[in-house]
Short mmCIF file of C-alpha atoms and ligand atoms in Angstrom, two decimals:
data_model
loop_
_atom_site.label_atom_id
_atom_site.label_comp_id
_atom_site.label_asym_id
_atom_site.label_seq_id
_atom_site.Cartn_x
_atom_site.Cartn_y
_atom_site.Cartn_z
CA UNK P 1 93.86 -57.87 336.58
CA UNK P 2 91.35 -58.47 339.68
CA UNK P 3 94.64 -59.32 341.76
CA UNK P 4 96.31 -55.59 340.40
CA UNK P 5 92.81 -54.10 341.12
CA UNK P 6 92.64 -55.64 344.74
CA UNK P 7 95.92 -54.00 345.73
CA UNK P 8 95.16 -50.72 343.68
CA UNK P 9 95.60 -47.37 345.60
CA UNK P 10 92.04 -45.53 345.71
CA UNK P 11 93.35 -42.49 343.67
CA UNK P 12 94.70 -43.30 340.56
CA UNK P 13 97.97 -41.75 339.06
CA UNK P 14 97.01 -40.34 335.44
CA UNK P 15 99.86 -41.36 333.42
CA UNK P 16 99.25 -38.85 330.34
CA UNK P 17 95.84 -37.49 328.70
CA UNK P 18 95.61 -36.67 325.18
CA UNK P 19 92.82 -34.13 323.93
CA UNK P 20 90.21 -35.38 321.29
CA UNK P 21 87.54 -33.99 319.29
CA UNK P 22 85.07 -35.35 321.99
CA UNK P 23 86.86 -34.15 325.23
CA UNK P 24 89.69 -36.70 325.72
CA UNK P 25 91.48 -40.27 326.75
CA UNK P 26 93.09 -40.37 329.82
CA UNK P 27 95.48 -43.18 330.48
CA UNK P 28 96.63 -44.88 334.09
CA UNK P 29 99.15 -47.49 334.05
CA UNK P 30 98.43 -48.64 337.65
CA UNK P 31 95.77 -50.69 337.19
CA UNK P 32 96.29 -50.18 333.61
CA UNK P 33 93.21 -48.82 331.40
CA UNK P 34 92.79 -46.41 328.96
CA UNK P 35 89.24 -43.53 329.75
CA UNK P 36 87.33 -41.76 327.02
CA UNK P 37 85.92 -38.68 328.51
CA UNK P 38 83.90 -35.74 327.67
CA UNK P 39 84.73 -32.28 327.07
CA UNK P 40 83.50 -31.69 330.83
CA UNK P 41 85.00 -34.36 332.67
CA UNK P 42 88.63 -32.93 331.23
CA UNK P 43 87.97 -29.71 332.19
CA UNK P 44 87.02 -30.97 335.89
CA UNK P 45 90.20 -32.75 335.65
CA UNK P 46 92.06 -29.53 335.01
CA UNK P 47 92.57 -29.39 331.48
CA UNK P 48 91.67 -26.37 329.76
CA UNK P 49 89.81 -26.05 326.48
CA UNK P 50 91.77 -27.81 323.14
CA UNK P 51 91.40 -26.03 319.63
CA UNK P 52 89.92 -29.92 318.87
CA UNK P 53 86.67 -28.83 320.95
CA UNK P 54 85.94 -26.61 318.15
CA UNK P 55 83.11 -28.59 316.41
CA UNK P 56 80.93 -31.27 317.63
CA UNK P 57 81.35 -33.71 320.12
CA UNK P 58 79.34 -36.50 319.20
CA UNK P 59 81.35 -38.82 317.37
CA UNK P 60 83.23 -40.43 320.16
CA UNK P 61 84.81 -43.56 317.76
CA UNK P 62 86.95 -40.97 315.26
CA UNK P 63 90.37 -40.76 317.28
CA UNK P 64 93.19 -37.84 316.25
CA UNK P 65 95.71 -40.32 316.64
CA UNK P 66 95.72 -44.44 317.22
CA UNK P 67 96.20 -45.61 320.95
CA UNK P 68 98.45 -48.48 319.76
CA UNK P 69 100.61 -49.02 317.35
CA UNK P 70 101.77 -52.90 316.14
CA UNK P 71 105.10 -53.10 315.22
CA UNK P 72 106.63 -56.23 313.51
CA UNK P 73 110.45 -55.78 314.88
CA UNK P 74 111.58 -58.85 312.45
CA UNK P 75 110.54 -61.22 309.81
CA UNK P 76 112.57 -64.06 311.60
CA UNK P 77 111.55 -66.79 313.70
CA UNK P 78 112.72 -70.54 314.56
CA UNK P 79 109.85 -71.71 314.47
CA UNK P 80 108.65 -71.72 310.86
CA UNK P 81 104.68 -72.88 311.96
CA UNK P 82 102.31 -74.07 308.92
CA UNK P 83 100.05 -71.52 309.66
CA UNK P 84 101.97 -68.74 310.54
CA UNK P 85 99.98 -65.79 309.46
CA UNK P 86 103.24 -63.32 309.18
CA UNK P 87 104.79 -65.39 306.88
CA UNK P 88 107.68 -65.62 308.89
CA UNK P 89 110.83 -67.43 308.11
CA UNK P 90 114.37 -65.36 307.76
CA UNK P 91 114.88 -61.83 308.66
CA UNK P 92 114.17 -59.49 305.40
CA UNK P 93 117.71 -57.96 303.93
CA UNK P 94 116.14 -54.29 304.65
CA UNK P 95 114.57 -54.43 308.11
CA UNK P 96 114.47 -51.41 309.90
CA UNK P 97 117.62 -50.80 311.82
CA UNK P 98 117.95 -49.59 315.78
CA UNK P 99 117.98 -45.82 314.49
CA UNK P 100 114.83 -46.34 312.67
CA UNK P 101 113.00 -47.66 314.84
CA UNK P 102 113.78 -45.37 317.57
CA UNK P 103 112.38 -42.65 314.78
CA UNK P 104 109.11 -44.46 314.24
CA UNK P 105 108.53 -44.63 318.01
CA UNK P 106 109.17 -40.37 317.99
CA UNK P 107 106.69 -40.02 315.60
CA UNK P 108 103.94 -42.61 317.19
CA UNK P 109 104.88 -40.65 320.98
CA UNK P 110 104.80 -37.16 318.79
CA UNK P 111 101.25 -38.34 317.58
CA UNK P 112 99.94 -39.40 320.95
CA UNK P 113 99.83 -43.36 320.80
CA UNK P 114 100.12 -44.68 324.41
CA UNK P 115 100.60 -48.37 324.00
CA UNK P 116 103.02 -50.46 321.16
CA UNK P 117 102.38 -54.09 320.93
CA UNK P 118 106.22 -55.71 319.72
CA UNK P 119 105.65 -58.87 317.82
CA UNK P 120 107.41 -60.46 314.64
CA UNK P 121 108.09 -63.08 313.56
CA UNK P 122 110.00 -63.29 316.81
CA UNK P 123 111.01 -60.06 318.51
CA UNK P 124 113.59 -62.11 320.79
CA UNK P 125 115.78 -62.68 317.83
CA UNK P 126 116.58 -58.79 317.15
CA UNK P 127 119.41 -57.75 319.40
CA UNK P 128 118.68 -54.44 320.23
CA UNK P 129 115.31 -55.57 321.25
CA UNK P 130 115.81 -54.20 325.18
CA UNK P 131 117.43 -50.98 323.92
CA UNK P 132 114.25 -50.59 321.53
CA UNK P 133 112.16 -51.64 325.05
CA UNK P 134 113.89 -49.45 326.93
CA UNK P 135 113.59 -46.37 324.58
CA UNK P 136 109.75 -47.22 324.41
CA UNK P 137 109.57 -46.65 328.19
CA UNK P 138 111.97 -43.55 327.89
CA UNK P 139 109.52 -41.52 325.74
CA UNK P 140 106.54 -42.40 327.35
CA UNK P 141 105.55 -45.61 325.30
CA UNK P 142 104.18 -48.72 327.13
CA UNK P 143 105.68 -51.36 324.99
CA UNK P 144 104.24 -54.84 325.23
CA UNK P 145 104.70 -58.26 323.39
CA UNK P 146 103.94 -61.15 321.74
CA UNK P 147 106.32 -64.29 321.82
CA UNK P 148 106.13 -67.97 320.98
CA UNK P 149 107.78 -68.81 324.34
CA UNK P 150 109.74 -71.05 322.97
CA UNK P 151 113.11 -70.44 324.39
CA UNK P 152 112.48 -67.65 327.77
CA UNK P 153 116.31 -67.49 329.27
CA UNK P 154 117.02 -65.53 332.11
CA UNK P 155 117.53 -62.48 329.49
CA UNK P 156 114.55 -62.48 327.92
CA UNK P 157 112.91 -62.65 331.15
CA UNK P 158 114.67 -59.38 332.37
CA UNK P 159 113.33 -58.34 328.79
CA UNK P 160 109.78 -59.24 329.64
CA UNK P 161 109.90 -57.29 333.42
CA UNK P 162 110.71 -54.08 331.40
CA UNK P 163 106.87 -54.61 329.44
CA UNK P 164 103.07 -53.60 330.04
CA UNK P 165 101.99 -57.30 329.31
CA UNK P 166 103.74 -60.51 327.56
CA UNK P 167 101.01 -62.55 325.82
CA UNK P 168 102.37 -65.84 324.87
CA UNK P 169 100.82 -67.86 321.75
CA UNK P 170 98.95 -71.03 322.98
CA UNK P 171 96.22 -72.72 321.02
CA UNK P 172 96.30 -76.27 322.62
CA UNK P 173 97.39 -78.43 326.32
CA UNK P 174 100.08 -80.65 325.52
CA UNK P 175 99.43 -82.72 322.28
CA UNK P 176 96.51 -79.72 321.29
CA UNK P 177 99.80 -77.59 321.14
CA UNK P 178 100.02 -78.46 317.24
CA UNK P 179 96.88 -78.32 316.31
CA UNK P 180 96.83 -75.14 314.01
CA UNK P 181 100.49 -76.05 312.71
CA UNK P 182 102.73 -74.54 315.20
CA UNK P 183 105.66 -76.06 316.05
CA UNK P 184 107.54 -76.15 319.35
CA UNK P 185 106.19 -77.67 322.61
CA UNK P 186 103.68 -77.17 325.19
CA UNK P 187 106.15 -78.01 327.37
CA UNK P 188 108.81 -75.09 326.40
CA UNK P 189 105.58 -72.80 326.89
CA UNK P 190 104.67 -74.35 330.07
CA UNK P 191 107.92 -73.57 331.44
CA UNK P 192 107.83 -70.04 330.46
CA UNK P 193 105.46 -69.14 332.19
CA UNK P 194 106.34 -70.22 335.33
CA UNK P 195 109.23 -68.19 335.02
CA UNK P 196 107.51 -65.26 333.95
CA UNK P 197 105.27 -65.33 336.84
CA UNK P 198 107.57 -66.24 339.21
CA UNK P 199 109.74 -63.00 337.71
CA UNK P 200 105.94 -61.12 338.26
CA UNK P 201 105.53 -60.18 334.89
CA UNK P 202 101.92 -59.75 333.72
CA UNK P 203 101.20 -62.59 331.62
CA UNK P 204 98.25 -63.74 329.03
CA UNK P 205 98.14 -66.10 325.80
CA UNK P 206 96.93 -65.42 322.35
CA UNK P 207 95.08 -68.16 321.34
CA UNK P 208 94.26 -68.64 317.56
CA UNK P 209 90.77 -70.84 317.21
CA UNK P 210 90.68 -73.02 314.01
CA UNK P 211 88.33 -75.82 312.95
CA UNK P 212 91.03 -77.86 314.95
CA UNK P 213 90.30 -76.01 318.23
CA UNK P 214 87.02 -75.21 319.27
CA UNK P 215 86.12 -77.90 320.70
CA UNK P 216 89.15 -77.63 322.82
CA UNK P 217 88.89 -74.20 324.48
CA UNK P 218 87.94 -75.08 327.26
CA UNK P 219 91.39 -77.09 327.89
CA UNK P 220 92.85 -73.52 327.47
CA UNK P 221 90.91 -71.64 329.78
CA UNK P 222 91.44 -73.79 332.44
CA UNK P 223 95.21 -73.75 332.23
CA UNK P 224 95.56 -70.15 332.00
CA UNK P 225 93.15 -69.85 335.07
CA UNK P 226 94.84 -72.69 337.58
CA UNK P 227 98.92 -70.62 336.42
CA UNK P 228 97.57 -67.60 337.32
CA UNK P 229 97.02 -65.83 333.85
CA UNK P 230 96.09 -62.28 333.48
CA UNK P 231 93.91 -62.99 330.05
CA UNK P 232 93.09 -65.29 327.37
CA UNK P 233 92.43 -63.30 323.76
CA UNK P 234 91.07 -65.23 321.13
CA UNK P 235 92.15 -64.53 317.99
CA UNK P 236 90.44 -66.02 315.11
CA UNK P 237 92.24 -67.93 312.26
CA UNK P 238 93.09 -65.82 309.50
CA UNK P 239 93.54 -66.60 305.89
CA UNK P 240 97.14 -64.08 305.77
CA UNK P 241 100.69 -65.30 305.00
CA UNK P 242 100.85 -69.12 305.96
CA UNK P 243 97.62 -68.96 306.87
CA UNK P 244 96.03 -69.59 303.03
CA UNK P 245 97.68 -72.47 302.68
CA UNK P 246 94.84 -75.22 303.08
CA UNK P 247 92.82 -72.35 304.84
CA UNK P 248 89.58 -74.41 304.34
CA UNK P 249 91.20 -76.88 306.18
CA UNK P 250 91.18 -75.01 309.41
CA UNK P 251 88.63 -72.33 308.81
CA UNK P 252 85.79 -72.14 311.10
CA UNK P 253 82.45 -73.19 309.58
CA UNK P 254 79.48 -71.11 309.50
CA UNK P 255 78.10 -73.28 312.59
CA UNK P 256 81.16 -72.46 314.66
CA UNK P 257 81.34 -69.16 313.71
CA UNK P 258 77.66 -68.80 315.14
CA UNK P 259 78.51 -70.66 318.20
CA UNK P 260 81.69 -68.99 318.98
CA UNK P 261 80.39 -66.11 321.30
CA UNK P 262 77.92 -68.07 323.47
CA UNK P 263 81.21 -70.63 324.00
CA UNK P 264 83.40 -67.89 325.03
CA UNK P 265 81.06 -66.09 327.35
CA UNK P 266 80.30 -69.29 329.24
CA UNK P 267 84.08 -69.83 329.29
CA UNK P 268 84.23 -66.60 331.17
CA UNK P 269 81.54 -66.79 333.43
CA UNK P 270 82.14 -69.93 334.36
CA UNK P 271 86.48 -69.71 334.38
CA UNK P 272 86.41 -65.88 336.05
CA UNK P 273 89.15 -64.77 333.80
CA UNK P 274 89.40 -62.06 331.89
CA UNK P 275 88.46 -63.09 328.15
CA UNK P 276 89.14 -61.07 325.07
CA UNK P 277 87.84 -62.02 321.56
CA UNK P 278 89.85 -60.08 318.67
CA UNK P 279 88.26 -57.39 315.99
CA UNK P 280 87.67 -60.03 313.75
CA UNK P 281 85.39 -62.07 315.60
CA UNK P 282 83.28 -58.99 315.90
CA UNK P 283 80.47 -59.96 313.19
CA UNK P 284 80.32 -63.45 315.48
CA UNK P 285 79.58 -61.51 318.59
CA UNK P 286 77.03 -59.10 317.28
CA UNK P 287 74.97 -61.64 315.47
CA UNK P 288 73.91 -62.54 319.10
CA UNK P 289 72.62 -58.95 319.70
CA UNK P 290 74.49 -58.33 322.76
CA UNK P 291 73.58 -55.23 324.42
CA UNK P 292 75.08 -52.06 322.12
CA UNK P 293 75.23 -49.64 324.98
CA UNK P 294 77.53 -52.64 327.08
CA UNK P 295 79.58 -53.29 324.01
CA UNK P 296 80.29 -49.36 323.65
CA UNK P 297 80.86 -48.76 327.67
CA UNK P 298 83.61 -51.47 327.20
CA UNK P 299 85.42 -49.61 324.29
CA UNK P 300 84.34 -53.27 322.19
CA UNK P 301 85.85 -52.45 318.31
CA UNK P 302 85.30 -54.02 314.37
CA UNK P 303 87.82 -53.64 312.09
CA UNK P 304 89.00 -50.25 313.55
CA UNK P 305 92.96 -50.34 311.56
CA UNK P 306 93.79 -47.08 310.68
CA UNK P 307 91.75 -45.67 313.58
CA UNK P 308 92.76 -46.91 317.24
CA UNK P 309 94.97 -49.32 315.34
CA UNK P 310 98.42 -48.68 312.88
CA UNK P 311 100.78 -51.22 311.94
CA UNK P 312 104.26 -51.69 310.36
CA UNK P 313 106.00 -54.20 309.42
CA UNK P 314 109.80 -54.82 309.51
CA UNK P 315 110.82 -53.08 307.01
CA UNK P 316 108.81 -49.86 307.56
CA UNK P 317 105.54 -50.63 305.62
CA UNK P 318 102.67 -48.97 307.38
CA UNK P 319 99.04 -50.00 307.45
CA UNK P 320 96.04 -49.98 309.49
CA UNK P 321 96.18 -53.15 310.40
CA UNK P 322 98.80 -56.18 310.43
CA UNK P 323 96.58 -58.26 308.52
CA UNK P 324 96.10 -56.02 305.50
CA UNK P 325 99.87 -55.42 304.02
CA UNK P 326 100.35 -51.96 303.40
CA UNK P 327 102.86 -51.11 300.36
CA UNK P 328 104.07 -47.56 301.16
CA UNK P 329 106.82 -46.74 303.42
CA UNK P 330 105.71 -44.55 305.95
CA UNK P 331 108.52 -44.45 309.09
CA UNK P 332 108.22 -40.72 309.58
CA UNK P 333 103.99 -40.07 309.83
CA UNK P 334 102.82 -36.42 310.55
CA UNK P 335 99.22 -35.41 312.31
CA UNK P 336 97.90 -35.99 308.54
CA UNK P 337 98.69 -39.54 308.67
CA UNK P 338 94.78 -40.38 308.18
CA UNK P 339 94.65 -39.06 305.07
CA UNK P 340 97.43 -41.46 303.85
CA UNK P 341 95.99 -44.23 301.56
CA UNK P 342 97.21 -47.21 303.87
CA UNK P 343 94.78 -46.01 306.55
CA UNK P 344 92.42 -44.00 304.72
CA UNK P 345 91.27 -46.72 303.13
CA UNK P 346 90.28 -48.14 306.28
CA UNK P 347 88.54 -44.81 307.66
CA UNK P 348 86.28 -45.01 304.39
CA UNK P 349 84.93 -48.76 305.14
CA UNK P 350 81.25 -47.40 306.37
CA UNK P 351 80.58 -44.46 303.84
CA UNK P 352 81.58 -47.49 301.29
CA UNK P 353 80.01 -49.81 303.09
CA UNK P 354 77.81 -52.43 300.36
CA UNK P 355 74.63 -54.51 301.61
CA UNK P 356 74.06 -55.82 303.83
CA UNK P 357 76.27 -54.17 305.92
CA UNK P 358 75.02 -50.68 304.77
CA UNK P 359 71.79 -51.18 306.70
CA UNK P 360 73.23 -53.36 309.59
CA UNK P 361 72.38 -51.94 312.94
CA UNK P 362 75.65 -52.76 313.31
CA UNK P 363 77.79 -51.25 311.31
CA UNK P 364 79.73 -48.69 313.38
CA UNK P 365 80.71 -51.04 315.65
CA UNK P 366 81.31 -53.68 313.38
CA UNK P 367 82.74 -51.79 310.34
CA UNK P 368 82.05 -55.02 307.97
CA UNK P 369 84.05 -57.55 309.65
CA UNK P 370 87.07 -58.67 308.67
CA UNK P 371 89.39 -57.05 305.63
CA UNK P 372 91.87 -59.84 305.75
CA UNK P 373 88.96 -61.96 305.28
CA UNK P 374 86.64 -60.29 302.96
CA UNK P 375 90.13 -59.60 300.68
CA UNK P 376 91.17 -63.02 300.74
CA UNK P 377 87.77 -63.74 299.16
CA UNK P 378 88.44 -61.31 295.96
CA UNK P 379 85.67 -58.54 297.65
CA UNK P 380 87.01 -55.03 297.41
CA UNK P 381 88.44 -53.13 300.22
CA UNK P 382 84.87 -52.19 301.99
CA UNK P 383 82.76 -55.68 300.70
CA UNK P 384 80.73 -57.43 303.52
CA UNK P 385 83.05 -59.92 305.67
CA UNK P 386 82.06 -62.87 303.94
CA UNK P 387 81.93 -65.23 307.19
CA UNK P 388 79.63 -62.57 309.00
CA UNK P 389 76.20 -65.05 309.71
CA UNK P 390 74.19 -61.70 308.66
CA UNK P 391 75.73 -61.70 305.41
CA UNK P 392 75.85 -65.48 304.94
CA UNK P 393 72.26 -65.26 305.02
CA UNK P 394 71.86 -61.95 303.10
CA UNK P 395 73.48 -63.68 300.21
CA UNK P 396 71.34 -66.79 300.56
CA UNK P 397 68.32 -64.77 300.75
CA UNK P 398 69.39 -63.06 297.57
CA UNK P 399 69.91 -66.18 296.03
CA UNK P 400 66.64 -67.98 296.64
CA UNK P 401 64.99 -64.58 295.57
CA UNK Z 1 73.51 -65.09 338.54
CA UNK Z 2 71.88 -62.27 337.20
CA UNK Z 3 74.42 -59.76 334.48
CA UNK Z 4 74.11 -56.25 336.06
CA UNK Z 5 74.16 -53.17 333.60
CA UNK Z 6 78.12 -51.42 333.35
CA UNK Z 7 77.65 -47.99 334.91
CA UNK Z 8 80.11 -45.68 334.33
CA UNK Z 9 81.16 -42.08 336.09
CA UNK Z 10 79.36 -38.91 334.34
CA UNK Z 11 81.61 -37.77 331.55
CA UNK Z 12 82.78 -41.38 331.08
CA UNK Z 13 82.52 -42.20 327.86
CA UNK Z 14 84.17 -46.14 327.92
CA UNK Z 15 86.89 -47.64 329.25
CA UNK Z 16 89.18 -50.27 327.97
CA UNK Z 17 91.26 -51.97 330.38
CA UNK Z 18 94.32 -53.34 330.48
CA UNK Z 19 96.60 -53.90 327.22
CA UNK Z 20 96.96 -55.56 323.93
CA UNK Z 21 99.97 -56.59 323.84
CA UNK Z 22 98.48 -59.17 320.98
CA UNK Z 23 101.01 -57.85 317.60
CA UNK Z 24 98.18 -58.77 315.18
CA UNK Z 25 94.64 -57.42 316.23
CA UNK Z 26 92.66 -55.60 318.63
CA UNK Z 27 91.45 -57.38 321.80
CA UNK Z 28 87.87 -57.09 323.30
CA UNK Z 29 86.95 -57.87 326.94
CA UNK Z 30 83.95 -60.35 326.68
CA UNK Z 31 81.47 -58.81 329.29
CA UNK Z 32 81.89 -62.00 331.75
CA UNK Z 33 79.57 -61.98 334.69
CA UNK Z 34 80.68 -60.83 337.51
CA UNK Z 35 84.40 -60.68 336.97
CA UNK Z 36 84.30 -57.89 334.29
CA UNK Z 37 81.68 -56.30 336.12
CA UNK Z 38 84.00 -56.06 339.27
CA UNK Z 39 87.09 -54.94 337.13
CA UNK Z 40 84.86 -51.91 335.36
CA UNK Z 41 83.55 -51.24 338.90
CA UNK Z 42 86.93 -50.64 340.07
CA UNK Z 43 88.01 -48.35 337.54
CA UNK Z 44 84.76 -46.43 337.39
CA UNK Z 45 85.27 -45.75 341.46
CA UNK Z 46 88.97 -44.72 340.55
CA UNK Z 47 87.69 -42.47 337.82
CA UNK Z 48 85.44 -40.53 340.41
CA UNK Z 49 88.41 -40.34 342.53
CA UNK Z 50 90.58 -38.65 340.46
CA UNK Z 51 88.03 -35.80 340.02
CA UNK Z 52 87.16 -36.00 343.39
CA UNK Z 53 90.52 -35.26 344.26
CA UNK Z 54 91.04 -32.77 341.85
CA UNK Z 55 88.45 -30.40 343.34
CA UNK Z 56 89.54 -31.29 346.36
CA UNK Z 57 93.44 -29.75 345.31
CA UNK Z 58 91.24 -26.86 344.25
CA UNK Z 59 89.71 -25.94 347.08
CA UNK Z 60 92.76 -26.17 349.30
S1 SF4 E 501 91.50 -56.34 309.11
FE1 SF4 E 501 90.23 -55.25 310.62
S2 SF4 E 501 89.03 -56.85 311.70
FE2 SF4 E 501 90.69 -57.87 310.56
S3 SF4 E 501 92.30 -58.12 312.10
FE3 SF4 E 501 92.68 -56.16 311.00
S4 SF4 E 501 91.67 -54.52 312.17
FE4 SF4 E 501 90.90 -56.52 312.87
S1 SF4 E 502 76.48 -57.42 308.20
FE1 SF4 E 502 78.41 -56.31 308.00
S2 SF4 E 502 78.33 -54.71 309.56
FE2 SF4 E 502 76.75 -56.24 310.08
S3 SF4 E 502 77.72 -57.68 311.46
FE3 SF4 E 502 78.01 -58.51 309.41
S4 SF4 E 502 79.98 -57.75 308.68
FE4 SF4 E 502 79.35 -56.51 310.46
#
């Protein structure tokens, strides 16, 4: 990003703006970022007034539309990991075909979504995946992706020049590659990304932290920084698809939970690479009080699905988030699409929001932590993120009382 | 070294850079010290530009 930045142009070519209650979001591909920006700021920019600056501006976090969308091209993948949290295996008999997709990306452009993050199972094994790239860019959709890396021919490469960024998954150096049950080699990975950088692609890895992990970060860190690595996002292991099999097994404990901020920020400061920690990890972050106003200048989010975030899956399902399986088929979406129960449910976490998350200083930012966690427990849609330290020790508290 | 506030361009609400291209969740930039700092520096100063050219076009 700091290399992009370095050779950046001083004036910055706005690549679209879309209107919001608040003023708007302005988007620039070149260094890539997307802006919230007031009312004012728009109409300095040129814009004139939107029917949306009706009421108040205050609430800057409601969006009218998400700014990315998830989309789970196929069910398939080779790889078949322990853990993998899709589920993944063989393609489902009633995936979404070409045409469909092409419809679904209509509607998200139609709403206003700038970004699409392409994932799977393994997005390399649809066939049409360039044409599906390709129409992406055509509309005005800056389609990015996810891969194992297992396999990066000269195609896929030509695939990966056409996208925003290509994170690759990576939670371990050489015999660490296994540690959360994926299967595959380092090595395979390795050699990806040579190629991809060598082709100039933007490249990052998602790196899921287990039990098996954390104490191996570091490892990580340092390999992305010495290849030249845009990012490193942490994702934290989730108790979905695969992933509840022998989830205790690689489920952080409460002390790594509570240590896994500090860790990461010292990886950062000490690495100077760009770090990202996923929504889930959110309760983790904020139990070490870092400063709100920071956390809100750097657009930091909770469990936001349904909001900034909408997923589907292969075969069309829709849902806030990819983590939380939604059950209704919902390819064509209209400007109502909030008030659909997949992501309303989501938009109603705070004003259902239970102890101690109700009084949680918190709790816009935060939302109440996981759902894919705090379902896989039993709670109900809006209960407390059961791993959250604050609610850990609410419910001890409670218990001793 | 010493974290420095993030200050942003009036009328700048936040600013998320870069993508997600992460299929599963939403990504967070941990405020790293100074590398982030630098990054959101950048963009702010772009930010200013692109108004600053904008009255600029106006006035011409
Ligand atoms: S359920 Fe919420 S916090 Fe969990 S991964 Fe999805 S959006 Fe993020
Ligand atoms: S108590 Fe609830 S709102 Fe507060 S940090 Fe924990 S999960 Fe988030």
């Amino acid at each position: 990003m700091l290399k992009t930045l370095r050779k950046r142009v001083t004036r910055p070519i706005v690549d679209r703006v879309r209107y919001e209650p608040f003023g708007g979001i302005v988007s620039v591909l070149n260094p890539p970022f997307l802006a919230w920006v007031t009312r004012d700021y728009m109409r300095q920019l040129g814009y004139t007034d939107s029917p949306l600056w009706k009421g108040d501006a205050q609430d800057t976090h409601t969006l009218s539309a998400p700014t990315e969308a998830h989309c789970s091209l196929t069910n398939r993948c080779s790889q078949h990991c322990s853990s993998c949290y899709m589920g993944s295996q063989d393609s489902f008999c009633n995936e979404l075909t070409t045409e469909e997709w092409k419809r679904f990306f209509d509607t998200l452009r139609a709403l206003g979504v700038f970004h699409v993050a392409l994932g799977g199972g393994e997005a390399f094994l649809r066939n049409d995946l360039l044409e599906l790239v390709l129409y992406c860019k055509e509309i005005g959709l800056v389609p990015n992706l996810t891969t194992h890396g297992q396999c990066l021919g000269e195609a896929e490469i030509a695939i990966c020049k056409e996208m925003g960024q290509v994170n690759l998954s990576l939670d371990g150096i050489n015999d660490q590659y296994h540690c959360n049950g994926r299967r595959g080699s380092f090595v395979a990975v390795d050699k990806s990304i040579l190629a991809l950088k060598k082709a100039d692609v933007s490249v990052g890895l998602n790196c899921v932290v287990s039990k098996k992990n954390i104490d191996h970060l570091t490892d990580v860190v340092e390999y992305a920084k010495q290849v030249g690595l845009n990012e490193v996002e942490f994702l934290k292991y989730k108790p979905t698809g695969r992933g509840t099999l022998n989830y205790t097994n690689y489920a952080l404990t409460q002390e790594m939970i509570r240590s896994i901020y500090p860790i990461i920020l010292e990886l950062g400061n000490h690495y100077q690479i760009m770090l990202k920690m996923d929504c889930s990890f959110i309760p983790a972050m904020v139990f070490h009080d870092p400063d709100k106003e920071d956390l809100e200048k750097l657009g930091v989010t909770g469990c936001d699905g349904g909001n900034s975030l909408m997923a589907i899956t292969a075969q069309g399902y829709a849902s806030g988030c990819s983590f939380v399986a939604g059950k209704e088929k919902l390819i064509t979406i209209n400007e109502d699409w909030q008030q659909l129960s997949p992501f309303r449910k989501f938009k109603e976490i705070v004003e259902n929001a239970q102890e101690p998350c109700k009084t949680c200083a918190h709790l816009a930012l935060c939302r109440c932590g996981c759902r894919a966690v705090a379902l896989y427990y039993g709670g109900a849609f809006s209960s407390p993120d059961p791993e959250c330290p604050r609610v850990v020790d609410y419910r001890s508290k409670e218990k001793t009382i | 070294m010493k974290k420095k506030r993030i200050v942003l361009p009036k009328g700048v609400i936040k600013i998320k850079p870069g993508y997600n291209p992460n299929s599963s969740s939403i990504g967070t930039v941990i405020y790293s010290f100074p590398l982030v700092y630098i990054v959101l520096s950048t963009i702010a100063a772009l930010l200013t530009a692109l108004l600053t050219s904008k009255k600029k076009n106006r006035n011409e």
